[in-house]
XYZ file of C-alpha atoms in Angstrom:
766
model
C -85.120 49.834 3.493
C -82.860 47.125 2.405
C -79.688 47.080 4.091
C -77.907 45.234 0.741
C -75.807 48.512 -0.792
C -77.334 50.103 -4.461
C -74.449 48.260 -6.199
C -75.235 45.002 -5.193
C -78.390 45.299 -5.589
C -78.479 44.136 -9.218
C -82.391 43.465 -11.730
C -84.098 40.410 -11.335
C -81.956 37.992 -13.742
C -84.122 36.554 -16.263
C -85.497 32.869 -15.556
C -83.633 30.160 -16.773
C -84.708 28.284 -20.080
C -82.697 25.500 -19.070
C -83.801 23.262 -15.029
C -81.873 20.320 -15.154
C -81.744 20.592 -11.582
C -85.096 19.297 -11.174
C -84.593 16.707 -13.242
C -83.605 14.055 -10.078
C -87.006 15.301 -8.288
C -89.775 12.071 -8.000
C -93.556 13.914 -8.663
C -93.857 14.802 -5.057
C -90.615 16.721 -4.542
C -91.141 18.543 -8.016
C -94.389 19.862 -6.617
C -92.853 21.017 -3.359
C -90.485 23.026 -4.979
C -92.316 24.450 -8.189
C -95.105 26.073 -5.630
C -93.225 29.177 -5.034
C -96.575 31.137 -4.371
C -98.879 31.099 -1.435
C -98.269 29.520 1.509
C -97.237 25.178 1.347
C -96.472 22.965 4.115
C -94.342 19.724 3.203
C -94.936 16.578 4.955
C -91.176 15.421 4.466
C -91.578 11.829 5.778
C -88.349 10.189 7.435
C -85.926 8.993 4.224
C -87.869 11.236 1.682
C -85.664 13.532 0.640
C -86.746 16.253 2.466
C -83.516 18.323 2.597
C -83.141 18.190 -1.328
C -86.162 19.280 -1.310
C -85.640 22.450 0.716
C -82.299 23.609 -0.688
C -83.891 22.678 -4.748
C -86.631 25.075 -3.652
C -84.302 27.444 -2.422
C -82.418 27.119 -5.452
C -85.428 27.692 -8.130
C -86.293 31.136 -6.656
C -82.714 31.951 -7.675
C -82.447 30.589 -10.772
C -86.036 31.917 -11.765
C -85.648 35.097 -10.335
C -88.651 35.180 -8.142
C -86.473 36.818 -5.932
C -82.567 37.875 -4.583
C -80.850 36.007 -2.091
C -81.269 39.198 0.656
C -85.546 39.105 -0.134
C -85.611 34.875 1.020
C -86.060 34.252 4.326
C -84.377 30.958 5.298
C -84.741 29.436 8.825
C -83.093 26.268 10.120
C -82.405 24.966 13.595
C -78.458 24.852 13.512
C -75.975 26.933 12.339
C -74.719 24.050 9.846
C -77.323 22.833 8.573
C -77.203 26.538 7.118
C -74.336 26.599 5.945
C -74.710 23.023 4.110
C -77.725 24.525 3.229
C -75.805 27.641 0.764
C -73.109 25.312 -0.334
C -75.936 22.705 -1.713
C -78.112 26.240 -3.525
C -74.509 27.294 -4.976
C -74.009 23.909 -6.671
C -77.159 22.833 -7.686
C -77.493 26.482 -9.693
C -73.664 26.681 -10.956
C -72.743 29.534 -9.686
C -71.286 30.502 -5.878
C -74.314 32.125 -4.209
C -73.175 35.667 -2.361
C -75.753 37.249 -0.286
C -77.986 34.698 1.831
C -77.980 37.434 4.961
C -81.195 36.139 6.229
C -80.072 32.117 6.003
C -79.635 30.526 9.568
C -81.655 29.905 12.591
C -84.338 32.057 14.289
C -82.056 32.985 17.157
C -78.721 34.111 14.628
C -81.329 35.881 12.694
C -83.192 37.254 15.789
C -79.907 39.170 16.520
C -79.748 40.344 13.772
C -83.365 42.655 13.244
C -82.912 43.708 17.163
C -78.832 44.785 17.261
C -80.907 47.238 14.198
C -83.515 47.824 16.199
C -82.380 47.728 20.197
C -83.864 51.250 20.809
C -86.843 50.198 20.581
C -86.578 47.526 23.617
C -84.724 49.360 25.724
C -80.956 48.136 24.777
C -77.896 49.590 22.876
C -77.166 47.881 19.496
C -73.810 46.426 21.297
C -75.668 44.861 23.581
C -74.451 41.086 25.556
C -75.181 37.932 25.317
C -74.924 36.238 28.263
C -74.248 32.514 28.164
C -75.468 29.923 30.718
C -73.008 30.688 33.529
C -73.504 34.331 33.038
C -77.369 34.160 33.499
C -76.894 32.063 36.819
C -74.571 34.352 38.366
C -77.007 37.273 37.428
C -79.942 34.792 39.030
C -78.181 34.573 41.524
C -77.156 38.134 42.840
C -80.890 38.762 42.574
C -82.020 36.336 44.933
C -79.377 37.070 47.650
C -80.619 40.960 47.222
C -83.705 39.256 47.688
C -82.936 37.789 50.526
C -84.408 34.592 49.025
C -82.411 31.225 50.370
C -79.507 29.946 46.967
C -80.222 26.442 48.326
C -83.457 25.739 48.521
C -84.091 27.955 45.250
C -82.088 27.487 43.349
C -80.568 29.947 40.272
C -80.970 27.102 37.903
C -84.307 26.428 38.609
C -84.874 30.059 38.102
C -82.875 29.882 35.076
C -85.278 26.552 33.645
C -89.116 28.701 35.133
C -87.119 31.530 32.715
C -86.532 29.720 29.680
C -89.657 28.637 29.680
C -91.614 31.793 29.803
C -89.980 32.874 27.023
C -89.857 30.194 25.054
C -93.782 30.890 25.477
C -93.381 34.074 24.380
C -94.214 35.438 27.759
C -93.426 38.408 29.275
C -92.954 38.766 32.966
C -96.532 40.617 32.895
C -98.281 37.906 30.968
C -97.061 34.304 32.960
C -99.697 32.848 33.920
C -101.492 33.315 37.549
C -100.174 30.028 39.183
C -96.936 30.137 37.609
C -95.961 32.722 39.858
C -96.045 30.512 42.411
C -93.955 28.324 40.940
C -91.546 29.534 42.733
C -90.602 31.515 45.863
C -93.461 31.062 47.240
C -95.298 33.176 44.845
C -92.404 35.740 44.026
C -91.669 33.810 40.361
C -92.655 37.521 38.758
C -91.336 40.137 40.366
C -87.867 38.172 40.411
C -88.167 37.529 36.611
C -89.086 41.216 36.634
C -85.559 42.295 38.216
C -83.758 40.268 36.151
C -84.888 41.919 33.435
C -84.765 45.073 34.183
C -81.160 44.467 35.524
C -79.938 43.006 31.832
C -81.675 46.075 30.799
C -78.437 47.874 32.710
C -76.306 45.533 31.947
C -76.908 46.333 27.882
C -77.676 42.177 27.840
C -79.924 39.956 27.269
C -79.959 36.087 27.149
C -80.717 33.858 23.981
C -84.740 33.565 24.846
C -84.928 37.750 25.045
C -83.563 37.112 21.147
C -87.034 36.832 19.594
C -88.779 37.568 22.550
C -87.301 41.503 21.530
C -88.127 40.872 18.140
C -91.669 39.465 18.554
C -92.473 42.920 21.447
C -91.143 45.573 18.424
C -92.942 43.237 16.035
C -96.664 43.860 17.877
C -95.543 47.246 19.152
C -94.509 49.213 15.662
C -96.041 48.867 12.449
C -93.365 50.865 10.668
C -90.546 48.723 11.790
C -93.072 45.659 10.796
C -94.052 46.848 7.672
C -90.135 47.155 6.856
C -89.533 43.383 7.279
C -92.455 42.426 5.026
C -91.389 44.315 2.464
C -88.568 42.747 2.378
C -88.967 39.302 2.673
C -90.500 38.065 -0.429
C -90.145 34.527 0.778
C -90.145 32.321 3.715
C -89.201 28.647 4.354
C -88.410 27.062 7.386
C -86.904 23.383 7.961
C -87.914 21.054 10.681
C -91.358 23.175 11.873
C -92.526 20.711 14.104
C -90.305 21.530 16.552
C -90.602 25.096 16.967
C -91.709 26.454 19.593
C -94.428 29.133 21.011
C -92.187 32.261 20.377
C -90.550 30.938 17.142
C -94.193 30.593 15.540
C -95.244 33.837 16.758
C -92.056 35.232 15.056
C -92.630 33.303 12.307
C -96.506 34.479 11.494
C -95.429 37.827 12.087
C -93.125 38.107 9.342
C -95.146 35.584 7.060
C -98.568 38.255 7.003
C -96.511 39.999 4.555
C -96.197 38.146 1.227
C -98.217 34.782 2.420
C -95.132 32.986 0.474
C -94.275 30.983 3.053
C -93.235 27.282 3.037
C -92.875 25.102 6.270
C -91.495 20.986 6.020
C -91.085 19.243 8.416
C -93.478 15.986 9.973
C -95.996 15.794 12.260
C -94.430 12.410 13.346
C -90.932 13.095 14.586
C -91.313 15.860 16.967
C -90.005 14.373 19.939
C -89.123 18.003 21.276
C -92.159 18.513 23.554
C -89.153 18.491 27.022
C -87.437 21.433 25.875
C -90.907 23.796 24.175
C -91.622 22.326 20.723
C -94.976 22.431 19.789
C -96.392 19.717 17.165
C -99.555 21.595 17.542
C -97.402 24.462 15.522
C -97.628 22.529 12.469
C -100.927 21.048 13.232
C -103.152 23.510 12.796
C -100.911 25.111 9.771
C -103.939 24.913 7.069
C -106.193 26.845 9.758
C -103.323 29.579 10.467
C -102.913 29.943 6.465
C -106.314 29.372 4.840
C -106.057 27.625 1.199
C -102.347 26.508 2.326
C -100.958 23.541 -0.131
C -100.254 20.391 1.489
C -97.784 18.085 0.070
C -96.903 14.949 1.204
C -93.315 13.188 0.921
C -93.952 9.558 1.738
C -91.407 7.797 -1.187
C -88.616 6.320 0.843
C -84.946 6.373 -0.001
C -83.718 4.603 2.950
C -85.351 2.032 4.629
C -86.759 -1.338 2.948
C -90.409 -2.334 3.021
C -90.886 -4.406 6.050
C -89.028 -1.264 8.412
C -91.513 0.949 6.278
C -94.408 -0.698 7.580
C -93.439 -1.556 11.034
C -93.006 1.989 12.430
C -96.038 3.456 10.066
C -98.155 0.960 11.484
C -96.531 2.364 14.782
C -97.691 5.652 14.809
C -100.959 5.262 13.469
C -102.172 4.953 16.744
C -101.388 7.990 17.493
C -104.020 10.426 17.024
C -102.793 14.131 16.805
C -101.004 13.745 13.526
C -101.660 14.845 9.614
C -101.608 11.427 8.265
C -98.911 10.283 5.838
C -97.661 6.400 4.362
C -94.069 5.745 3.820
C -93.280 3.477 0.881
C -90.001 2.514 -1.355
C -89.794 0.514 -4.628
C -86.804 -1.407 -3.357
C -86.938 -4.481 -0.926
C -89.245 -5.951 1.659
C -86.064 -6.918 3.447
C -85.823 -8.261 6.516
C -88.482 -7.864 8.941
C -87.985 -6.233 11.945
C -86.703 -8.641 15.017
C -87.886 -8.190 18.402
C -86.347 -10.500 20.233
C -87.013 -11.308 24.589
C -84.254 -11.255 26.874
C -83.770 -12.626 30.547
C -82.138 -9.180 32.140
C -80.067 -6.468 31.093
C -76.354 -8.088 31.001
C -78.232 -10.782 28.795
C -79.396 -8.385 26.604
C -75.825 -6.484 26.175
C -74.730 -9.800 25.093
C -76.825 -10.179 22.513
C -76.440 -7.090 21.637
C -72.559 -7.941 21.375
C -72.671 -11.538 20.027
C -74.964 -9.707 17.143
C -72.152 -7.333 15.620
C -69.952 -9.711 15.782
C -71.624 -11.486 13.655
C -72.383 -8.905 11.305
C -68.600 -7.937 11.197
C -67.168 -11.667 10.584
C -70.058 -11.960 7.573
C -68.187 -8.642 6.211
C -69.874 -5.473 7.586
C -68.312 -2.780 9.590
C -68.758 -1.649 13.161
C -70.228 1.553 11.668
C -72.588 0.293 10.036
C -74.383 -0.518 13.875
C -75.596 2.314 16.204
C -77.793 0.994 19.442
C -79.894 3.617 20.413
C -81.290 3.792 23.923
C -84.257 5.786 25.429
C -81.840 7.307 28.047
C -78.386 7.009 28.699
C -77.943 4.708 31.853
C -79.258 2.369 29.168
C -75.766 2.642 27.862
C -73.493 0.929 31.132
C -74.027 -2.590 30.515
C -73.535 -2.043 26.527
C -70.002 -0.163 27.190
C -69.399 -2.418 29.614
C -69.403 -5.372 27.331
C -68.240 -3.833 24.651
C -65.160 -2.854 26.573
C -64.237 -6.625 27.706
C -64.971 -7.853 24.209
C -62.631 -5.717 22.599
C -65.276 -3.705 20.173
C -65.123 -0.261 19.144
C -67.614 2.584 19.349
C -68.622 5.843 20.929
C -71.289 7.972 22.296
C -72.957 10.332 20.187
C -74.245 13.733 21.984
C -72.119 12.844 25.439
C -69.612 11.306 27.308
C -69.410 7.927 27.836
C -70.919 6.515 31.269
C -68.135 6.528 33.622
C -67.189 9.919 31.731
C -70.048 11.114 32.743
C -69.727 14.604 35.477
C -72.159 12.877 38.299
C -70.701 9.577 37.543
C -66.964 10.461 38.436
C -68.224 13.106 41.579
C -70.246 10.044 42.584
C -66.524 7.471 42.061
C -65.065 10.074 43.800
C -66.831 10.016 46.902
C -66.462 5.990 46.985
C -62.358 6.306 46.338
C -62.688 8.154 49.216
C -63.996 6.174 51.254
C -61.872 3.314 49.730
C -58.680 5.699 50.853
C -58.633 8.866 52.353
C -55.047 9.975 50.647
C -56.419 9.823 46.936
C -56.098 14.336 46.909
C -57.387 14.077 43.008
C -61.239 12.704 44.730
C -61.060 14.577 47.680
C -60.357 18.274 45.947
C -63.305 16.907 43.179
C -65.835 15.982 45.889
C -64.623 18.527 49.312
C -67.855 21.209 47.735
C -69.614 19.176 45.676
C -72.628 19.622 46.836
C -72.116 23.161 48.262
C -70.530 22.580 51.346
C -68.956 26.394 51.682
C -65.496 25.069 50.973
C -64.235 27.633 48.114
C -61.891 27.446 45.781
C -59.444 29.670 48.455
C -60.010 27.457 51.518
C -59.009 24.035 49.209
C -56.013 25.763 47.698
C -54.885 26.935 51.173
C -55.743 22.844 52.135
C -53.556 21.735 49.076
C -50.181 23.829 49.460
C -50.586 22.708 53.809
C -50.851 18.787 52.143
C -47.877 19.894 49.710
C -45.989 21.391 52.908
C -45.971 18.828 55.510
C -46.098 16.060 52.898
C -49.582 14.294 53.699
C -52.504 14.214 51.675
C -55.530 16.824 51.782
C -57.672 15.062 53.986
C -55.396 15.090 56.710
C -54.339 18.578 55.437
C -58.002 19.536 55.944
C -58.143 18.011 59.439
C -55.385 20.180 60.848
C -57.073 22.618 59.405
C -60.087 22.358 61.074
C -58.077 23.239 64.165
C -56.259 25.985 63.487
C -57.665 29.715 62.018
C -56.915 29.602 58.184
C -60.548 28.607 57.692
C -62.897 29.806 59.663
C -66.909 30.498 59.296
C -68.960 28.023 56.751
C -66.271 26.687 55.025
C -64.832 25.229 58.466
C -68.159 23.616 59.470
C -68.471 22.563 56.081
C -65.240 21.368 56.355
C -65.106 19.390 59.666
C -68.963 17.528 58.541
C -67.446 16.301 55.275
C -64.389 15.053 57.320
C -67.080 13.818 59.879
C -69.040 12.022 57.270
C -66.213 10.678 55.526
C -65.081 8.523 58.956
C -68.634 7.485 59.106
C -68.747 6.178 56.064
C -65.419 4.190 56.058
C -66.165 2.661 59.138
C -69.817 1.860 57.838
C -67.935 0.154 54.857
C -66.467 -2.702 57.134
C -69.839 -3.954 57.598
C -72.291 -2.496 54.439
C -72.514 -4.427 51.295
C -70.726 -1.749 48.756
C -73.775 -1.177 46.174
C -75.749 0.081 49.711
C -72.998 2.381 50.948
C -73.072 3.828 47.631
C -76.965 4.591 48.154
C -76.008 6.000 52.045
C -73.506 8.350 50.781
C -74.879 9.827 47.828
C -77.944 10.064 50.139
C -76.049 11.660 53.345
C -73.852 13.983 50.854
C -76.350 15.941 49.603
C -75.755 15.225 46.106
C -78.931 13.171 45.350
C -80.694 15.664 46.299
C -78.564 18.741 44.632
C -79.567 16.727 41.129
C -83.153 15.963 42.910
C -83.671 20.244 43.440
C -81.972 21.463 40.417
C -85.324 21.622 37.539
C -82.737 21.854 34.886
C -83.853 19.116 31.817
C -80.899 17.189 32.034
C -81.760 16.800 36.005
C -83.429 13.615 35.570
C -81.514 12.173 33.617
C -78.393 12.505 35.764
C -80.545 11.048 38.595
C -81.037 8.232 36.289
C -77.612 7.562 35.851
C -76.585 7.501 39.628
C -79.290 4.613 39.976
C -77.672 2.703 37.272
C -74.134 3.272 38.439
C -75.399 1.603 42.296
C -77.078 -1.071 40.431
C -74.166 -2.082 38.244
C -72.294 -2.491 41.603
C -74.068 -4.908 42.530
C -72.966 -7.224 39.685
C -69.037 -7.213 41.621
C -68.056 -8.743 45.495
C -66.408 -6.286 46.732
C -66.161 -2.156 45.916
C -62.400 -2.921 45.127
C -63.436 -4.886 42.594
C -65.621 -2.622 41.309
C -63.477 0.259 41.515
C -60.336 -2.050 39.794
C -63.462 -2.487 36.739
C -63.955 0.929 35.977
C -59.893 1.583 35.868
C -59.924 -0.659 33.544
C -62.710 0.653 31.568
C -61.987 3.703 32.230
C -58.314 3.190 30.443
C -59.639 1.400 27.345
C -58.359 1.937 24.007
C -59.847 3.878 22.033
C -59.945 2.796 17.956
C -58.265 5.238 15.612
C -59.798 4.262 12.124
C -63.798 5.850 12.775
C -64.881 2.267 12.165
C -66.377 2.063 16.071
C -70.231 1.319 16.651
C -72.289 4.082 17.573
C -74.353 4.603 21.174
C -76.868 7.275 21.009
C -80.027 7.841 22.631
C -83.096 7.939 21.028
C -83.213 12.192 20.221
C -80.009 12.405 19.539
C -80.473 10.202 16.982
C -82.914 12.322 14.726
C -81.978 13.032 11.052
C -78.580 10.049 11.071
C -79.184 6.574 9.676
C -77.086 3.303 9.835
C -77.671 -0.422 8.042
C -77.973 -1.907 11.737
C -79.999 -0.261 14.005
C -80.566 -1.617 17.766
C -83.542 -0.806 19.721
C -83.015 -2.277 23.350
C -85.298 -1.412 25.867
C -88.379 -2.008 24.956
C -90.310 -2.640 28.224
C -93.214 -0.510 30.136
C -92.033 1.995 32.223
C -88.596 2.548 30.410
C -89.912 2.848 26.633
C -92.462 4.504 26.496
C -90.709 6.578 30.056
C -93.231 6.844 33.022
C -91.630 8.966 34.065
C -92.585 11.356 30.635
C -96.208 10.047 30.736
C -96.378 10.587 34.710
C -95.788 14.682 33.457
C -97.574 14.845 30.148
C -100.321 11.598 30.405
C -101.676 11.358 26.929
C -99.946 13.417 24.639
C -96.492 12.681 25.936
C -97.379 9.175 25.091
C -98.038 9.896 22.096
C -94.219 11.828 21.509
C -92.999 8.297 22.882
C -94.711 6.532 19.921
C -93.281 9.397 17.558
C -89.733 8.791 19.370
C -90.516 4.721 18.751
C -91.081 5.618 15.078
C -87.884 7.646 14.620
C -86.161 4.952 15.964
C -87.153 2.442 13.641
C -86.807 4.420 10.794
C -82.937 4.899 11.517
C -82.593 1.617 10.054
C -81.909 1.099 6.251
C -81.215 -2.782 6.180
C -82.361 -4.186 9.338
C -83.889 -2.675 12.870
C -83.177 -5.007 16.055
C -85.609 -4.430 19.005
C -85.282 -6.369 22.367
C -86.828 -6.416 25.667
C -85.905 -8.384 29.023
C -88.679 -9.654 31.181
C -86.518 -8.568 34.734
C -84.357 -5.153 35.321
C -82.392 -5.093 38.840
C -84.489 -1.693 40.126
C -83.352 0.078 43.461
C -81.057 -2.453 44.001
C -83.866 -5.206 43.178
C -84.526 -7.313 40.391
C -88.304 -6.520 39.538
C -90.503 -8.450 36.235
C -90.930 -5.854 33.334
C -93.376 -5.633 30.886
C -93.224 -5.804 27.010
C -93.294 -1.996 25.480
C -96.760 -1.374 23.856
C -95.024 -0.058 21.351
C -94.311 -3.946 19.922
C -98.079 -4.961 20.224
C -98.874 -1.762 17.828
C -96.400 -2.787 14.919
C -98.072 -4.647 12.121
C -97.044 -8.353 13.107
C -96.188 -8.890 8.979
C -93.442 -6.361 8.789
C -91.841 -8.173 11.932
C -91.136 -11.641 13.557
C -90.218 -12.419 16.890
C -86.999 -14.413 17.901
C -86.501 -16.722 20.825
C -82.574 -16.800 20.081
C -82.507 -20.751 20.976
C -79.199 -20.953 19.407
C -77.905 -17.917 21.240
C -79.524 -19.497 24.583
C -78.547 -23.687 23.747
C -81.971 -24.243 25.444
C -81.412 -27.823 24.298
C -83.989 -29.960 22.662
C -87.910 -29.122 22.508
C -87.878 -25.681 23.212
C -90.429 -23.979 20.603
C -89.530 -20.638 20.439
C -91.202 -17.486 20.570
C -91.028 -17.574 15.998
C -92.428 -20.547 15.748
C -96.090 -19.548 17.192
C -98.396 -19.274 14.211
C -98.905 -15.924 15.671
C -96.413 -14.880 17.450
C -97.902 -11.400 17.965
C -100.744 -12.376 19.225
C -102.198 -10.697 22.346
C -98.964 -9.467 24.015
C -96.843 -12.718 22.962
C -99.391 -15.556 24.043
C -96.818 -18.471 22.102
C -96.064 -21.164 23.860
C -92.093 -19.677 23.854
C -93.438 -16.666 25.467
C -95.683 -18.230 27.573
C -93.005 -20.602 29.506
C -90.449 -17.153 29.290
C -93.792 -15.486 31.513
C -94.057 -18.472 33.686
C -90.072 -18.918 35.088
C -90.771 -14.583 35.291
C -93.770 -15.486 37.211
C -92.085 -18.332 39.334
C -89.323 -15.824 40.532
C -86.436 -18.309 39.140
C -83.629 -16.262 38.480
C -79.592 -17.034 37.552
C -77.777 -17.216 40.686
C -75.207 -14.314 40.637
C -72.410 -16.690 38.781
C -74.842 -17.131 35.745
C -75.770 -13.510 35.330
C -72.382 -12.611 35.086
C -71.103 -15.228 32.751
C -73.768 -16.326 30.043
C -77.515 -15.727 31.799
C -80.230 -18.157 29.454
C -83.787 -17.571 28.699
C -84.929 -20.857 30.901
C -83.732 -22.099 33.450
C -81.018 -24.604 32.455
C -81.744 -26.930 35.390
C -84.509 -28.365 33.457
C -82.458 -28.599 29.719
C -81.408 -32.479 29.503
C -78.022 -33.948 27.503
C -74.657 -35.285 28.379
C -72.627 -32.376 28.986
C -69.494 -32.998 26.723
C -67.511 -31.866 29.785
C -66.850 -33.997 33.200
C -64.857 -32.688 36.370
C -61.365 -31.597 36.293
C -60.885 -30.753 32.771
C -59.252 -27.246 31.825
C -61.578 -24.963 30.491
C -61.399 -21.115 28.701
C -64.190 -18.774 29.692
C -64.385 -15.299 27.668
C -64.451 -12.974 31.071
C -63.344 -15.155 33.695
C -60.242 -17.025 31.717
C -59.254 -20.252 32.355
C -60.500 -22.637 35.394
C -61.468 -26.083 35.944
C -64.436 -27.852 35.823
C -66.190 -29.417 39.314
C -69.389 -30.095 37.940
C -70.951 -31.099 35.244
C -74.945 -31.015 34.582
C -75.740 -30.932 32.245
C -75.806 -27.142 30.086
C -74.961 -26.090 33.440
C -71.083 -26.153 34.738
C -69.679 -25.158 38.432
C -66.063 -24.239 37.357
C -62.950 -22.978 40.081
C -61.617 -20.241 38.244
C -58.015 -19.556 38.578
C -58.756 -15.667 39.458
C -62.713 -15.674 39.124
C -63.787 -18.254 41.898
C -66.065 -20.573 41.488
C -68.531 -19.502 39.360
C -71.530 -20.928 37.590
C -71.796 -20.705 33.712
C -72.920 -22.018 30.663
C -71.622 -25.391 28.845
C -71.528 -23.599 25.655
C -69.351 -20.504 26.304
C -66.195 -22.253 27.901
C -63.760 -23.661 25.117
C -61.094 -26.496 25.767
C -57.970 -24.493 27.618
C -55.407 -24.888 25.105
């Protein structure tokens, strides 16, 4: 029975004679809008007007009187998308849309249904939905009650397992046999059941329960399911490729009623497998709904022909796909540029130079996005942009040095340099947990203020008194002993090596290694990148001073900023110019993902590459490096397999000879007749590989200044600089030329000391 009052249940309106909202649609879009009855799958490629089709279809159902607003179930993945859809529907039909009570996210709609039938799963309609913090506290209570060591078997790990089971619609009784041994030596199932029982007592549920309880009700209460079959005459689902098993089962149960279900999605953009999305849901749509109509939206309104050609060719390497080919009537535009660089710092310089060129030619910083596979890659670009004063913002997360794990690591390093740093002491004295709780920290702070000493000095005194006892005292003594040892080691040990020792011996690295949340691996990678970046500085003091300047950098206020984000965060966005750095094996595709997921993971990585390329409207620039600093050692790396998989006719390899100033006689990669043949077997590429194999690398001065693709010692020519000339370098400032050897200079900088730099990157001092 409808929950809408009788006074609002108006008679179905007559079909409108005027359907002007259909006129602007292309034939495929119009077919998707007008195919109202039965099961319909709309395969909407990137930039093909998917949102317009979805909203116009909903408006068409209303305008033609096929259903009332409360008879349509429309599911989106975000509340923002739901609000935008409602607004756009109102504009299309030319009147305010009242109602649409069943337009929202999976979880918001499932919560509405659960409120009405909560007693059927042992809850009251006033149930509470726990947030993550409440969930972790409850799990910790359960683990402690069962006598389980919460340091070895963390509440967060168990929460992650439970979330995965609920995403797969598995109640405690239905988890696989092998999963029972995934936690606490075979106690996983018991703990899951204890958690669910405790939730019932508390009249609470977590987010996963919203759909899980709905499915339980629909599968066990035929009359309730029949009620919703009668209610929902039409079902529309956006981003169907991102649904997990629970969402899929929930939708299938509801769709058995009218059978009028329309799912819009793109199997080539299914990139969220790590959080439970199942690309198979969209691939088996025709099996789930026999006789379904499949409509492909392939005309792209976003990108140029070459960008679409490169992306379309790349994705054909995937086997698990339904297949479609994007095309456009617009000009082919510029080919996708592929550039090989020496290392990550050279890559950051190259990207920054291209950005400055774009702005000099009349473009805006906001035209540009730098899309990386993992957040640790952002550090080099942020450093370069700050040094040059390029305005930027990080989308989907904090800037690199503002991330919690980086702030924690820096706090340890600041303490080693100065035990008087109270802010650093307070941040990490109990991170990871040492039993020094908030009460103990407050006592230390009060004692420090009273004696007018640092918190570390006050803590040292309090370890000899009775103010702090038990685990807190033991943990504090161990922490202070560690600080003393690290401070002593800092006198003889390289600062980047010391950082590794501190993160290891403090238990901080182990804390994140044991954390089974999806973010933990990324945090560990960020810590590795932090340690790697420290090797570029002469001392711990120099590094920390650099961080202080980076953190204090001004931000633009006019919104004209370069966007830096991960490829996952970029889905749904578009930019005129897109940089795609780090296309190397082990980085992209991610070796960790392939190790965990095999062929399926590789195909998802390829879909991620497809998403990245199709974010570009006018230009896409892909780059890779020959060397990466990994675990403190230079390692040669290979270009990503995805580069070879792009059709050669839509791409061009760039040697960037002007950028590197490599001198005459260098036949660049782009000069090869077929620069993509057999993993870049061009003359320039072979020389690039030979330089890698020989182990030649620019010395630290060159890396800090301007690294070259080739060893500049082989470049002839007479330098315009001579010993004694005063010069200016953008990073190192003013200095005096000591020696000039062709394209290589030795310069004694006033502040930075003696450095070796490329001649083309200095100018005469004013």
